PDB file of C-alpha atoms and ligand atoms in Angstrom:
ATOM      1  CA  MET A   1       9.944   2.679  35.779  1.00 41.00           C
ATOM      2  CA  SER A   2      13.591   3.654  35.316  1.00 41.00           C
ATOM      3  CA  GLY A   3      14.680   4.851  31.921  1.00 44.00           C
ATOM      4  CA  ASP A   4      18.360   4.291  32.713  1.00 46.00           C
ATOM      5  CA  LEU A   5      19.713   1.690  30.324  1.00 46.00           C
ATOM      6  CA  SER A   6      23.284   1.852  31.634  1.00 45.00           C
ATOM      7  CA  THR A   7      22.503  -0.310  34.677  1.00 46.00           C
ATOM      8  CA  THR A   8      23.545  -3.937  34.737  1.00 48.00           C
ATOM      9  CA  ALA A   9      19.952  -5.146  35.167  1.00 55.00           C
ATOM     10  CA  ALA A  10      19.050  -7.788  32.625  1.00 62.00           C
ATOM     11  CA  MET A  11      17.350  -6.391  29.561  1.00 64.00           C
ATOM     12  CA  PRO A  12      13.821  -7.670  29.112  1.00 66.00           C
ATOM     13  CA  ALA A  13      13.520 -10.381  26.507  1.00 65.00           C
ATOM     14  CA  ALA A  14      12.594  -9.130  23.044  1.00 63.00           C
ATOM     15  CA  PRO A  15       8.870  -9.471  22.413  1.00 66.00           C
ATOM     16  CA  PRO A  16       7.929 -12.394  20.164  1.00 65.00           C
ATOM     17  CA  PRO A  17       7.575 -11.520  16.491  1.00 72.00           C
ATOM     18  CA  VAL A  18       4.269 -10.310  15.212  1.00 93.00           C
ATOM     19  CA  HIS A  19       2.648 -12.814  12.881  1.00 97.00           C
ATOM     20  CA  ILE A  20       0.653 -11.852   9.803  1.00 97.00           C
ATOM     21  CA  LEU A  21      -3.125 -12.114   9.715  1.00 98.00           C
ATOM     22  CA  SER A  22      -4.994 -11.928   6.432  1.00 98.00           C
ATOM     23  CA  PHE A  23      -8.481 -12.402   4.988  1.00 98.00           C
ATOM     24  CA  ASP A  24      -9.564 -13.026   1.390  1.00 98.00           C
ATOM     25  CA  VAL A  25     -12.761 -11.052   1.010  1.00 98.00           C
ATOM     26  CA  GLU A  26     -15.032 -12.924  -1.400  1.00 98.00           C
ATOM     27  CA  GLU A  27     -18.458 -14.594  -1.327  1.00 98.00           C
ATOM     28  CA  TYR A  28     -18.801 -18.263  -0.349  1.00 97.00           C
ATOM     29  CA  PHE A  29     -19.951 -19.174  -3.870  1.00 96.00           C
ATOM     30  CA  GLN A  30     -16.865 -17.662  -5.556  1.00 96.00           C
ATOM     31  CA  VAL A  31     -14.398 -20.367  -4.542  1.00 92.00           C
ATOM     32  CA  GLU A  32     -12.743 -22.221  -7.411  1.00 88.00           C
ATOM     33  CA  ALA A  33     -14.266 -25.525  -6.283  1.00 88.00           C
ATOM     34  CA  ALA A  34     -17.742 -24.090  -6.931  1.00 91.00           C
ATOM     35  CA  ALA A  35     -16.885 -22.783 -10.414  1.00 89.00           C
ATOM     36  CA  ALA A  36     -18.620 -25.670 -12.172  1.00 88.00           C
ATOM     37  CA  CYS A  37     -21.856 -25.510 -10.178  1.00 91.00           C
ATOM     38  CA  VAL A  38     -22.141 -21.731  -9.698  1.00 94.00           C
ATOM     39  CA  PRO A  39     -21.405 -20.093 -13.091  1.00 93.00           C
ATOM     40  CA  ARG A  40     -20.100 -16.542 -12.999  1.00 94.00           C
ATOM     41  CA  ASP A  41     -23.098 -15.147 -14.848  1.00 94.00           C
ATOM     42  CA  THR A  42     -25.305 -16.235 -11.914  1.00 96.00           C
ATOM     43  CA  TRP A  43     -23.253 -14.532  -9.203  1.00 97.00           C
ATOM     44  CA  ASP A  44     -25.329 -11.349  -9.267  1.00 97.00           C
ATOM     45  CA  SER A  45     -28.545 -13.302  -8.708  1.00 97.00           C
ATOM     46  CA  ILE A  46     -27.321 -15.015  -5.501  1.00 97.00           C
ATOM     47  CA  PRO A  47     -27.984 -13.276  -2.184  1.00 96.00           C
ATOM     48  CA  ARG A  48     -24.723 -11.932  -0.784  1.00 97.00           C
ATOM     49  CA  ARG A  49     -23.701 -12.964   2.740  1.00 97.00           C
ATOM     50  CA  LEU A  50     -20.344 -11.257   3.135  1.00 97.00           C
ATOM     51  CA  GLU A  51     -21.206  -8.163   5.125  1.00 97.00           C
ATOM     52  CA  PRO A  52     -22.219  -9.735   8.473  1.00 97.00           C
ATOM     53  CA  ALA A  53     -19.240 -12.101   8.356  1.00 97.00           C
ATOM     54  CA  VAL A  54     -16.842  -9.196   7.775  1.00 98.00           C
ATOM     55  CA  ALA A  55     -18.534  -7.277  10.598  1.00 98.00           C
ATOM     56  CA  ARG A  56     -17.938 -10.252  12.884  1.00 97.00           C
ATOM     57  CA  ILE A  57     -14.243 -10.292  11.962  1.00 98.00           C
ATOM     58  CA  LEU A  58     -13.914  -6.539  12.487  1.00 98.00           C
ATOM     59  CA  ASP A  59     -15.457  -6.939  15.964  1.00 97.00           C
ATOM     60  CA  LEU A  60     -13.095  -9.796  16.864  1.00 97.00           C
ATOM     61  CA  LEU A  61     -10.102  -7.719  15.786  1.00 97.00           C
ATOM     62  CA  ALA A  62     -11.277  -4.481  17.414  1.00 97.00           C
ATOM     63  CA  ALA A  63     -11.778  -6.257  20.747  1.00 96.00           C
ATOM     64  CA  ARG A  64      -8.117  -7.289  20.638  1.00 95.00           C
ATOM     65  CA  ARG A  65      -6.694  -4.134  19.047  1.00 94.00           C
ATOM     66  CA  THR A  66      -5.342  -6.242  16.213  1.00 96.00           C
ATOM     67  CA  SER A  67      -4.990  -5.178  12.604  1.00 96.00           C
ATOM     68  CA  ALA A  68      -4.957  -7.388   9.519  1.00 97.00           C
ATOM     69  CA  THR A  69      -4.625  -7.349   5.752  1.00 98.00           C
ATOM     70  CA  PHE A  70      -7.837  -7.788   3.752  1.00 98.00           C
ATOM     71  CA  PHE A  71      -7.296  -8.993   0.168  1.00 98.00           C
ATOM     72  CA  VAL A  72     -10.525  -7.757  -1.390  1.00 98.00           C
ATOM     73  CA  LEU A  73     -11.976  -9.135  -4.619  1.00 98.00           C
ATOM     74  CA  GLY A  74     -12.714  -6.381  -7.154  1.00 98.00           C
ATOM     75  CA  TRP A  75     -16.139  -7.924  -7.841  1.00 98.00           C
ATOM     76  CA  VAL A  76     -17.016  -7.402  -4.164  1.00 98.00           C
ATOM     77  CA  ALA A  77     -15.620  -3.855  -4.045  1.00 98.00           C
ATOM     78  CA  ARG A  78     -17.732  -2.877  -7.074  1.00 97.00           C
ATOM     79  CA  ARG A  79     -20.931  -4.101  -5.471  1.00 97.00           C
ATOM     80  CA  ASP A  80     -20.267  -2.989  -1.920  1.00 97.00           C
ATOM     81  CA  PRO A  81     -17.777  -0.108  -1.904  1.00 98.00           C
ATOM     82  CA  ASP A  82     -18.847   0.829   1.621  1.00 98.00           C
ATOM     83  CA  LEU A  83     -17.566  -2.502   2.891  1.00 98.00           C
ATOM     84  CA  VAL A  84     -14.063  -1.616   1.660  1.00 98.00           C
ATOM     85  CA  ARG A  85     -14.298   1.831   3.226  1.00 98.00           C
ATOM     86  CA  ARG A  86     -15.409   0.325   6.540  1.00 98.00           C
ATOM     87  CA  ILE A  87     -12.532  -2.165   6.667  1.00 98.00           C
ATOM     88  CA  ALA A  88     -10.027   0.590   5.869  1.00 98.00           C
ATOM     89  CA  ALA A  89     -11.616   3.001   8.373  1.00 98.00           C
ATOM     90  CA  ALA A  90     -11.173   0.359  11.088  1.00 98.00           C
ATOM     91  CA  GLY A  91      -7.415   0.639  10.563  1.00 97.00           C
ATOM     92  CA  HIS A  92      -6.809  -2.404   8.381  1.00 98.00           C
ATOM     93  CA  GLU A  93      -4.813  -2.779   5.213  1.00 98.00           C
ATOM     94  CA  ILE A  94      -6.659  -3.192   1.912  1.00 98.00           C
ATOM     95  CA  ALA A  95      -4.871  -5.327  -0.675  1.00 98.00           C
ATOM     96  CA  SER A  96      -5.920  -6.889  -3.972  1.00 98.00           C
ATOM     97  CA  HIS A  97      -7.423 -10.319  -4.618  1.00 98.00           C
ATOM     98  CA  GLY A  98      -7.870  -9.526  -8.337  1.00 97.00           C
ATOM     99  CA  MET A  99     -11.121  -8.568 -10.042  1.00 97.00           C
ATOM    100  CA  GLU A 100     -13.168 -11.663 -10.852  1.00 95.00           C
ATOM    101  CA  HIS A 101     -11.501 -14.539  -8.998  1.00 95.00           C
ATOM    102  CA  ARG A 102      -9.997 -16.059 -12.138  1.00 94.00           C
ATOM    103  CA  MET A 103      -6.973 -18.312 -11.727  1.00 92.00           C
ATOM    104  CA  ILE A 104      -3.874 -16.563 -13.107  1.00 94.00           C
ATOM    105  CA  GLY A 105      -3.122 -19.358 -15.584  1.00 92.00           C
ATOM    106  CA  ARG A 106      -6.464 -18.760 -17.295  1.00 93.00           C
ATOM    107  CA  LEU A 107      -5.894 -15.020 -17.572  1.00 93.00           C
ATOM    108  CA  GLY A 108      -2.482 -14.931 -19.259  1.00 92.00           C
ATOM    109  CA  PRO A 109       0.014 -12.067 -18.768  1.00 95.00           C
ATOM    110  CA  GLU A 110      -1.833  -9.232 -20.523  1.00 96.00           C
ATOM    111  CA  GLU A 111      -5.229  -9.873 -18.987  1.00 97.00           C
ATOM    112  CA  PHE A 112      -3.561 -10.374 -15.635  1.00 97.00           C
ATOM    113  CA  ARG A 113      -1.854  -6.991 -15.970  1.00 98.00           C
ATOM    114  CA  ARG A 114      -5.199  -5.309 -16.601  1.00 97.00           C
ATOM    115  CA  ASP A 115      -6.742  -7.212 -13.698  1.00 97.00           C
ATOM    116  CA  VAL A 116      -4.160  -6.180 -11.108  1.00 98.00           C
ATOM    117  CA  ARG A 117      -3.961  -2.620 -12.445  1.00 98.00           C
ATOM    118  CA  ASP A 118      -7.744  -2.111 -12.343  1.00 97.00           C
ATOM    119  CA  SER A 119      -8.202  -3.684  -8.915  1.00 97.00           C
ATOM    120  CA  ARG A 120      -5.303  -1.705  -7.448  1.00 98.00           C
ATOM    121  CA  ARG A 121      -6.690   1.582  -8.739  1.00 98.00           C
ATOM    122  CA  MET A 122     -10.233   0.872  -7.562  1.00 98.00           C
ATOM    123  CA  LEU A 123      -9.225  -0.335  -4.104  1.00 98.00           C
ATOM    124  CA  SER A 124      -6.750   2.525  -3.537  1.00 98.00           C
ATOM    125  CA  ASP A 125      -9.468   5.042  -4.389  1.00 98.00           C
ATOM    126  CA  LEU A 126     -12.006   3.411  -2.066  1.00 98.00           C
ATOM    127  CA  ALA A 127      -9.638   2.814   0.840  1.00 97.00           C
ATOM    128  CA  GLY A 128      -7.755   6.102   0.590  1.00 96.00           C
ATOM    129  CA  GLN A 129      -4.489   4.194   0.979  1.00 95.00           C
ATOM    130  CA  PRO A 130      -1.960   2.840  -1.496  1.00 96.00           C
ATOM    131  CA  VAL A 131      -2.496  -0.832  -2.296  1.00 98.00           C
ATOM    132  CA  LEU A 132       0.807  -2.639  -1.793  1.00 97.00           C
ATOM    133  CA  GLY A 133      -0.082  -6.310  -1.857  1.00 98.00           C
ATOM    134  CA  TYR A 134      -1.712  -8.971  -3.983  1.00 98.00           C
ATOM    135  CA  ARG A 135      -3.007 -12.472  -3.387  1.00 98.00           C
ATOM    136  CA  ALA A 136      -3.952 -14.640  -6.343  1.00 97.00           C
ATOM    137  CA  PRO A 137      -7.214 -16.587  -6.341  1.00 94.00           C
ATOM    138  CA  THR A 138      -6.487 -20.120  -5.103  1.00 90.00           C
ATOM    139  CA  PHE A 139      -2.751 -19.359  -4.561  1.00 92.00           C
ATOM    140  CA  SER A 140      -2.358 -19.676  -8.332  1.00 90.00           C
ATOM    141  CA  VAL A 141       1.216 -18.340  -8.601  1.00 92.00           C
ATOM    142  CA  THR A 142       3.201 -21.458  -9.498  1.00 92.00           C
ATOM    143  CA  HIS A 143       6.235 -22.246 -11.669  1.00 92.00           C
ATOM    144  CA  LYS A 144       3.983 -22.019 -14.736  1.00 93.00           C
ATOM    145  CA  THR A 145       2.588 -18.607 -13.824  1.00 95.00           C
ATOM    146  CA  ALA A 146       5.702 -17.059 -12.230  1.00 95.00           C
ATOM    147  CA  TRP A 147       5.564 -14.309 -14.912  1.00 97.00           C
ATOM    148  CA  ALA A 148       2.914 -12.886 -12.570  1.00 97.00           C
ATOM    149  CA  ILE A 149       5.712 -11.811 -10.219  1.00 97.00           C
ATOM    150  CA  ASP A 150       7.257  -9.696 -12.982  1.00 98.00           C
ATOM    151  CA  VAL A 151       3.893  -8.166 -13.839  1.00 98.00           C
ATOM    152  CA  LEU A 152       3.097  -7.358 -10.198  1.00 98.00           C
ATOM    153  CA  ALA A 153       6.498  -5.707  -9.682  1.00 98.00           C
ATOM    154  CA  GLU A 154       6.063  -3.681 -12.888  1.00 98.00           C
ATOM    155  CA  GLU A 155       2.596  -2.568 -11.782  1.00 98.00           C
ATOM    156  CA  GLY A 156       3.953  -1.171  -8.522  1.00 97.00           C
ATOM    157  CA  TYR A 157       3.027  -3.902  -6.064  1.00 98.00           C
ATOM    158  CA  GLU A 158       5.495  -4.342  -3.198  1.00 97.00           C
ATOM    159  CA  TYR A 159       4.510  -7.781  -2.042  1.00 97.00           C
ATOM    160  CA  ASP A 160       2.710 -10.926  -3.065  1.00 98.00           C
ATOM    161  CA  SER A 161       1.148 -13.629  -0.920  1.00 97.00           C
ATOM    162  CA  SER A 162       0.160 -16.200  -3.546  1.00 96.00           C
ATOM    163  CA  VAL A 163       2.774 -18.959  -3.338  1.00 94.00           C
ATOM    164  CA  PHE A 164       1.906 -21.919  -1.105  1.00 91.00           C
ATOM    165  CA  PRO A 165       5.119 -23.918  -0.499  1.00 90.00           C
ATOM    166  CA  VAL A 166       3.289 -27.273  -0.480  1.00 87.00           C
ATOM    167  CA  ARG A 167       2.184 -30.073  -2.796  1.00 85.00           C
ATOM    168  CA  HIS A 168      -1.512 -29.805  -3.714  1.00 81.00           C
ATOM    169  CA  ASP A 169      -3.697 -30.773  -6.662  1.00 77.00           C
ATOM    170  CA  ARG A 170      -4.549 -27.145  -7.538  1.00 78.00           C
ATOM    171  CA  TYR A 171      -1.529 -25.048  -6.466  1.00 84.00           C
ATOM    172  CA  GLY A 172       1.846 -25.037  -4.761  1.00 88.00           C
ATOM    173  CA  VAL A 173       5.593 -24.553  -5.210  1.00 90.00           C
ATOM    174  CA  PRO A 174       6.838 -27.179  -2.729  1.00 88.00           C
ATOM    175  CA  GLU A 175      10.485 -26.074  -2.874  1.00 91.00           C
ATOM    176  CA  ALA A 176       9.781 -22.336  -2.366  1.00 92.00           C
ATOM    177  CA  PRO A 177      10.955 -20.938   1.001  1.00 93.00           C
ATOM    178  CA  ALA A 178       8.453 -21.390   3.800  1.00 93.00           C
ATOM    179  CA  TRP A 179       9.127 -17.933   5.298  1.00 94.00           C
ATOM    180  CA  PRO A 180       8.899 -14.392   3.915  1.00 95.00           C
ATOM    181  CA  HIS A 181      11.544 -13.974   1.202  1.00 96.00           C
ATOM    182  CA  ARG A 182      12.337 -12.146  -2.035  1.00 97.00           C
ATOM    183  CA  ALA A 183      10.752 -13.779  -5.056  1.00 97.00           C
ATOM    184  CA  VAL A 184      12.310 -13.022  -8.446  1.00 97.00           C
ATOM    185  CA  GLY A 185      10.250 -13.672 -11.565  1.00 97.00           C
ATOM    186  CA  PRO A 186      11.679 -15.115 -14.796  1.00 96.00           C
ATOM    187  CA  GLY A 187      11.913 -11.556 -16.156  1.00 96.00           C
ATOM    188  CA  GLY A 188      13.900 -10.285 -13.162  1.00 97.00           C
ATOM    189  CA  GLY A 189      11.048  -8.501 -11.361  1.00 97.00           C
ATOM    190  CA  SER A 190      11.324  -8.808  -7.598  1.00 97.00           C
ATOM    191  CA  LEU A 191       8.812  -8.733  -4.754  1.00 96.00           C
ATOM    192  CA  LEU A 192       8.517  -9.574  -1.099  1.00 97.00           C
ATOM    193  CA  GLU A 193       6.744 -12.954  -0.981  1.00 97.00           C
ATOM    194  CA  ILE A 194       4.753 -13.927   2.120  1.00 97.00           C
ATOM    195  CA  PRO A 195       3.796 -17.618   2.121  1.00 96.00           C
ATOM    196  CA  PRO A 196       1.064 -19.120   4.291  1.00 96.00           C
ATOM    197  CA  LEU A 197       2.179 -20.857   7.479  1.00 96.00           C
ATOM    198  CA  THR A 198       3.375 -24.431   7.061  1.00 95.00           C
ATOM    199  CA  LEU A 199       4.770 -27.009   9.445  1.00 94.00           C
ATOM    200  CA  ARG A 200       7.954 -28.843   8.461  1.00 91.00           C
ATOM    201  CA  LEU A 201       7.545 -32.538   9.265  1.00 90.00           C
ATOM    202  CA  ALA A 202       9.294 -35.560   7.756  1.00 88.00           C
ATOM    203  CA  GLY A 203      11.018 -33.390   5.156  1.00 88.00           C
ATOM    204  CA  MET A 204       7.766 -31.886   3.875  1.00 89.00           C
ATOM    205  CA  ASN A 205       5.892 -28.641   4.376  1.00 91.00           C
ATOM    206  CA  LEU A 206       2.437 -29.390   5.696  1.00 92.00           C
ATOM    207  CA  PRO A 207      -0.145 -26.649   5.167  1.00 93.00           C
ATOM    208  CA  VAL A 208      -1.593 -25.468   8.479  1.00 93.00           C
ATOM    209  CA  GLY A 209      -1.985 -21.692   8.230  1.00 93.00           C
ATOM    210  CA  GLY A 210      -5.490 -21.135   7.013  1.00 91.00           C
ATOM    211  CA  GLY A 211      -8.611 -22.064   5.148  1.00 89.00           C
ATOM    212  CA  GLY A 212      -9.660 -25.701   5.306  1.00 89.00           C
ATOM    213  CA  TYR A 213      -6.405 -26.696   7.012  1.00 91.00           C
ATOM    214  CA  LEU A 214      -7.027 -24.405   9.945  1.00 92.00           C
ATOM    215  CA  ARG A 215     -10.643 -25.554  10.101  1.00 94.00           C
ATOM    216  CA  LEU A 216      -9.716 -29.227   9.961  1.00 94.00           C
ATOM    217  CA  LEU A 217      -6.717 -29.310  12.294  1.00 95.00           C
ATOM    218  CA  PRO A 218      -6.810 -28.920  16.074  1.00 95.00           C
ATOM    219  CA  VAL A 219      -5.980 -25.271  16.758  1.00 96.00           C
ATOM    220  CA  ARG A 220      -3.059 -26.398  18.898  1.00 96.00           C
ATOM    221  CA  VAL A 221      -1.299 -27.673  15.786  1.00 96.00           C
ATOM    222  CA  VAL A 222      -1.534 -24.186  14.303  1.00 96.00           C
ATOM    223  CA  ALA A 223      -0.267 -22.767  17.616  1.00 97.00           C
ATOM    224  CA  TRP A 224       2.626 -25.234  17.539  1.00 96.00           C
ATOM    225  CA  ALA A 225       3.563 -24.085  14.025  1.00 96.00           C
ATOM    226  CA  LEU A 226       3.416 -20.434  15.114  1.00 96.00           C
ATOM    227  CA  ALA A 227       5.594 -21.204  18.148  1.00 95.00           C
ATOM    228  CA  ARG A 228       8.102 -22.969  15.894  1.00 94.00           C
ATOM    229  CA  ALA A 229       8.141 -19.932  13.617  1.00 94.00           C
ATOM    230  CA  GLU A 230       8.942 -17.777  16.641  1.00 92.00           C
ATOM    231  CA  ASP A 231      11.745 -20.132  17.687  1.00 92.00           C
ATOM    232  CA  ALA A 232      13.231 -19.650  14.225  1.00 90.00           C
ATOM    233  CA  GLY A 233      12.826 -15.858  14.480  1.00 90.00           C
ATOM    234  CA  GLN A 234      10.212 -15.988  11.714  1.00 93.00           C
ATOM    235  CA  ARG A 235       6.619 -14.865  11.243  1.00 94.00           C
ATOM    236  CA  GLY A 236       3.778 -17.115  10.259  1.00 95.00           C
ATOM    237  CA  MET A 237       1.007 -15.965   7.970  1.00 97.00           C
ATOM    238  CA  ILE A 238      -2.587 -16.985   8.665  1.00 97.00           C
ATOM    239  CA  TYR A 239      -5.316 -16.607   6.034  1.00 97.00           C
ATOM    240  CA  LEU A 240      -9.069 -17.001   6.305  1.00 97.00           C
ATOM    241  CA  HIS A 241     -12.169 -16.045   4.333  1.00 98.00           C
ATOM    242  CA  PRO A 242     -15.168 -14.283   5.898  1.00 98.00           C
ATOM    243  CA  TRP A 243     -17.401 -17.144   4.627  1.00 97.00           C
ATOM    244  CA  GLU A 244     -15.437 -19.477   6.913  1.00 97.00           C
ATOM    245  CA  LEU A 245     -17.065 -17.654   9.836  1.00 96.00           C
ATOM    246  CA  ASP A 246     -20.545 -18.143   8.328  1.00 96.00           C
ATOM    247  CA  PRO A 247     -21.623 -21.705   9.180  1.00 96.00           C
ATOM    248  CA  ASP A 248     -25.227 -21.101   8.104  1.00 96.00           C
ATOM    249  CA  GLN A 249     -24.340 -20.444   4.455  1.00 96.00           C
ATOM    250  CA  PRO A 250     -26.353 -22.482   1.904  1.00 95.00           C
ATOM    251  CA  VAL A 251     -24.878 -25.832   0.868  1.00 95.00           C
ATOM    252  CA  LEU A 252     -23.530 -25.612  -2.685  1.00 94.00           C
ATOM    253  CA  PRO A 253     -23.984 -28.555  -5.075  1.00 93.00           C
ATOM    254  CA  MET A 254     -20.234 -29.197  -5.323  1.00 92.00           C
ATOM    255  CA  ARG A 255     -18.549 -32.547  -5.772  1.00 93.00           C
ATOM    256  CA  ARG A 256     -18.392 -34.496  -2.531  1.00 93.00           C
ATOM    257  CA  LEU A 257     -14.712 -33.925  -1.716  1.00 91.00           C
ATOM    258  CA  SER A 258     -14.980 -30.215  -2.547  1.00 92.00           C
ATOM    259  CA  ARG A 259     -18.095 -29.843  -0.439  1.00 93.00           C
ATOM    260  CA  TRP A 260     -16.375 -31.497   2.500  1.00 93.00           C
ATOM    261  CA  ARG A 261     -13.286 -29.271   2.090  1.00 92.00           C
ATOM    262  CA  HIS A 262     -15.501 -26.201   1.921  1.00 93.00           C
ATOM    263  CA  ARG A 263     -17.645 -26.982   4.960  1.00 93.00           C
ATOM    264  CA  VAL A 264     -15.440 -28.876   7.402  1.00 93.00           C
ATOM    265  CA  GLY A 265     -15.172 -27.098  10.752  1.00 93.00           C
ATOM    266  CA  LEU A 266     -17.145 -23.989   9.750  1.00 94.00           C
ATOM    267  CA  ARG A 267     -18.785 -23.795  13.158  1.00 95.00           C
ATOM    268  CA  ARG A 268     -15.467 -23.646  14.973  1.00 95.00           C
ATOM    269  CA  THR A 269     -13.550 -21.134  12.838  1.00 96.00           C
ATOM    270  CA  ALA A 270     -14.497 -18.025  14.795  1.00 96.00           C
ATOM    271  CA  ALA A 271     -13.582 -19.632  18.131  1.00 96.00           C
ATOM    272  CA  LYS A 272     -10.262 -20.863  16.721  1.00 96.00           C
ATOM    273  CA  LEU A 273      -9.426 -17.432  15.381  1.00 97.00           C
ATOM    274  CA  ALA A 274     -10.271 -15.826  18.731  1.00 97.00           C
ATOM    275  CA  TRP A 275      -8.151 -18.433  20.546  1.00 97.00           C
ATOM    276  CA  LEU A 276      -5.144 -17.651  18.323  1.00 97.00           C
ATOM    277  CA  LEU A 277      -5.664 -13.898  18.658  1.00 96.00           C
ATOM    278  CA  ASP A 278      -5.630 -14.258  22.443  1.00 96.00           C
ATOM    279  CA  ARG A 279      -2.297 -16.119  22.433  1.00 96.00           C
ATOM    280  CA  PHE A 280      -0.229 -14.650  19.592  1.00 96.00           C
ATOM    281  CA  ARG A 281       0.445 -11.172  18.311  1.00 95.00           C
ATOM    282  CA  PHE A 282      -0.766 -10.462  14.780  1.00 97.00           C
ATOM    283  CA  ALA A 283      -0.815  -7.531  12.382  1.00 97.00           C
ATOM    284  CA  GLY A 284      -1.368  -6.810   8.726  1.00 97.00           C
ATOM    285  CA  VAL A 285       1.551  -6.795   6.309  1.00 97.00           C
ATOM    286  CA  ARG A 286       1.650  -3.016   5.895  1.00 96.00           C
ATOM    287  CA  GLN A 287       2.186  -2.497   9.599  1.00 93.00           C
ATOM    288  CA  CYS A 288       5.360  -4.586   9.674  1.00 91.00           C
ATOM    289  CA  ARG A 289       6.546  -4.226   6.086  1.00 90.00           C
ATOM    290  CA  ASP A 290       9.941  -2.736   6.985  1.00 90.00           C
ATOM    291  CA  ALA A 291      10.729  -5.538   9.432  1.00 90.00           C
ATOM    292  CA  LEU A 292       9.457  -8.116   6.960  1.00 91.00           C
ATOM    293  CA  ALA A 293      11.579  -6.720   4.130  1.00 89.00           C
ATOM    294  CA  ALA A 294      14.660  -6.581   6.378  1.00 89.00           C
ATOM    295  CA  ALA A 295      14.140 -10.182   7.534  1.00 88.00           C
ATOM    296  CA  ALA A 296      13.559 -11.544   4.028  1.00 88.00           C
ATOM    297  CA  GLN A 297      17.149 -12.663   3.506  1.00 86.00           C
ATOM    298  CA  GLN A 298      16.448 -15.559   1.198  1.00 93.00           C
ATOM    299  CA  THR A 299      15.862 -15.086  -2.530  1.00 96.00           C
ATOM    300  CA  PHE A 300      13.923 -17.561  -4.660  1.00 96.00           C
ATOM    301  CA  THR A 301      14.278 -17.161  -8.424  1.00 96.00           C
ATOM    302  CA  TYR A 302      11.816 -18.642 -10.888  1.00 94.00           C
ATOM    303  CA  GLY A 303      13.049 -19.818 -14.259  1.00 89.00           C
ATOM    304  CA  SER A 304      11.091 -19.539 -17.481  1.00 74.00           C
ATOM    305  CA  PRO A 305       8.809 -22.574 -17.772  1.00 66.00           C
ATOM    306  CA  ALA A 306      10.099 -25.126 -20.268  1.00 57.00           C
TER     307      ALA A 306
HETATM  308 ZN1  LIG B   1     -10.168 -16.287  -3.137  1.00 71.47          ZN
END
């Protein structure tokens, strides 16, 4: 191969952008939709199922030399510190999913500050790497809880991935930018914000980039959204939970709609993830943070809630 760049030969096309792959590491019974039927004080009595599902993900990623960001719940890290060490030792980024999977609005600013400070310290110590990122339980950074952006910036976090730019009954900031951008809290604190992948159709952002959406939709719709991101010179962010690769998990006594949302497509998640990994390039946030920060041209400023 010639290293001479002064020739008139056409330069090879730039490689497509690397998309972001992320996992929220929590047990299947810790989802918000199960809060009413699986009280927190019973969590320790329920057999944990996380470890084999995480091992499956680590194998899928290792086979494709792909790295990812793992937003680990503090509750999980306390009970299985070796799991955090193993994920980090496999070359992945460890980030925070808070301590106890409480929605931000129920914590309030001071409790939230303690939560993100404690989880950051614990995870950094276990992983032997600085923790840069945070994802709120159930994407619970909204207009009402945008003070969280100020708190995260003050506590030393560099990025957040908790704002879903869609309409939904539990979360969402539909007018927030759909691509990585700077988010500015009502107090002036600023962070890189990495929203989940959406597909713009009929003037609306449709959620496609993870969880139940990825399980429900044909994988080609997700691929289409990723290809459209590439056409726009942007990166999509995919998120999944290890329990979504565990189809044999016990059925929780949730309300019917919640149970359907939780279980739809569980048997196909692993194959869909592998299919996407074989066709698109992915990495964790840390690995492309400089490029992400440079590309985040847009700024979205939250006002104080009325
Ligand atoms: Zn979660």
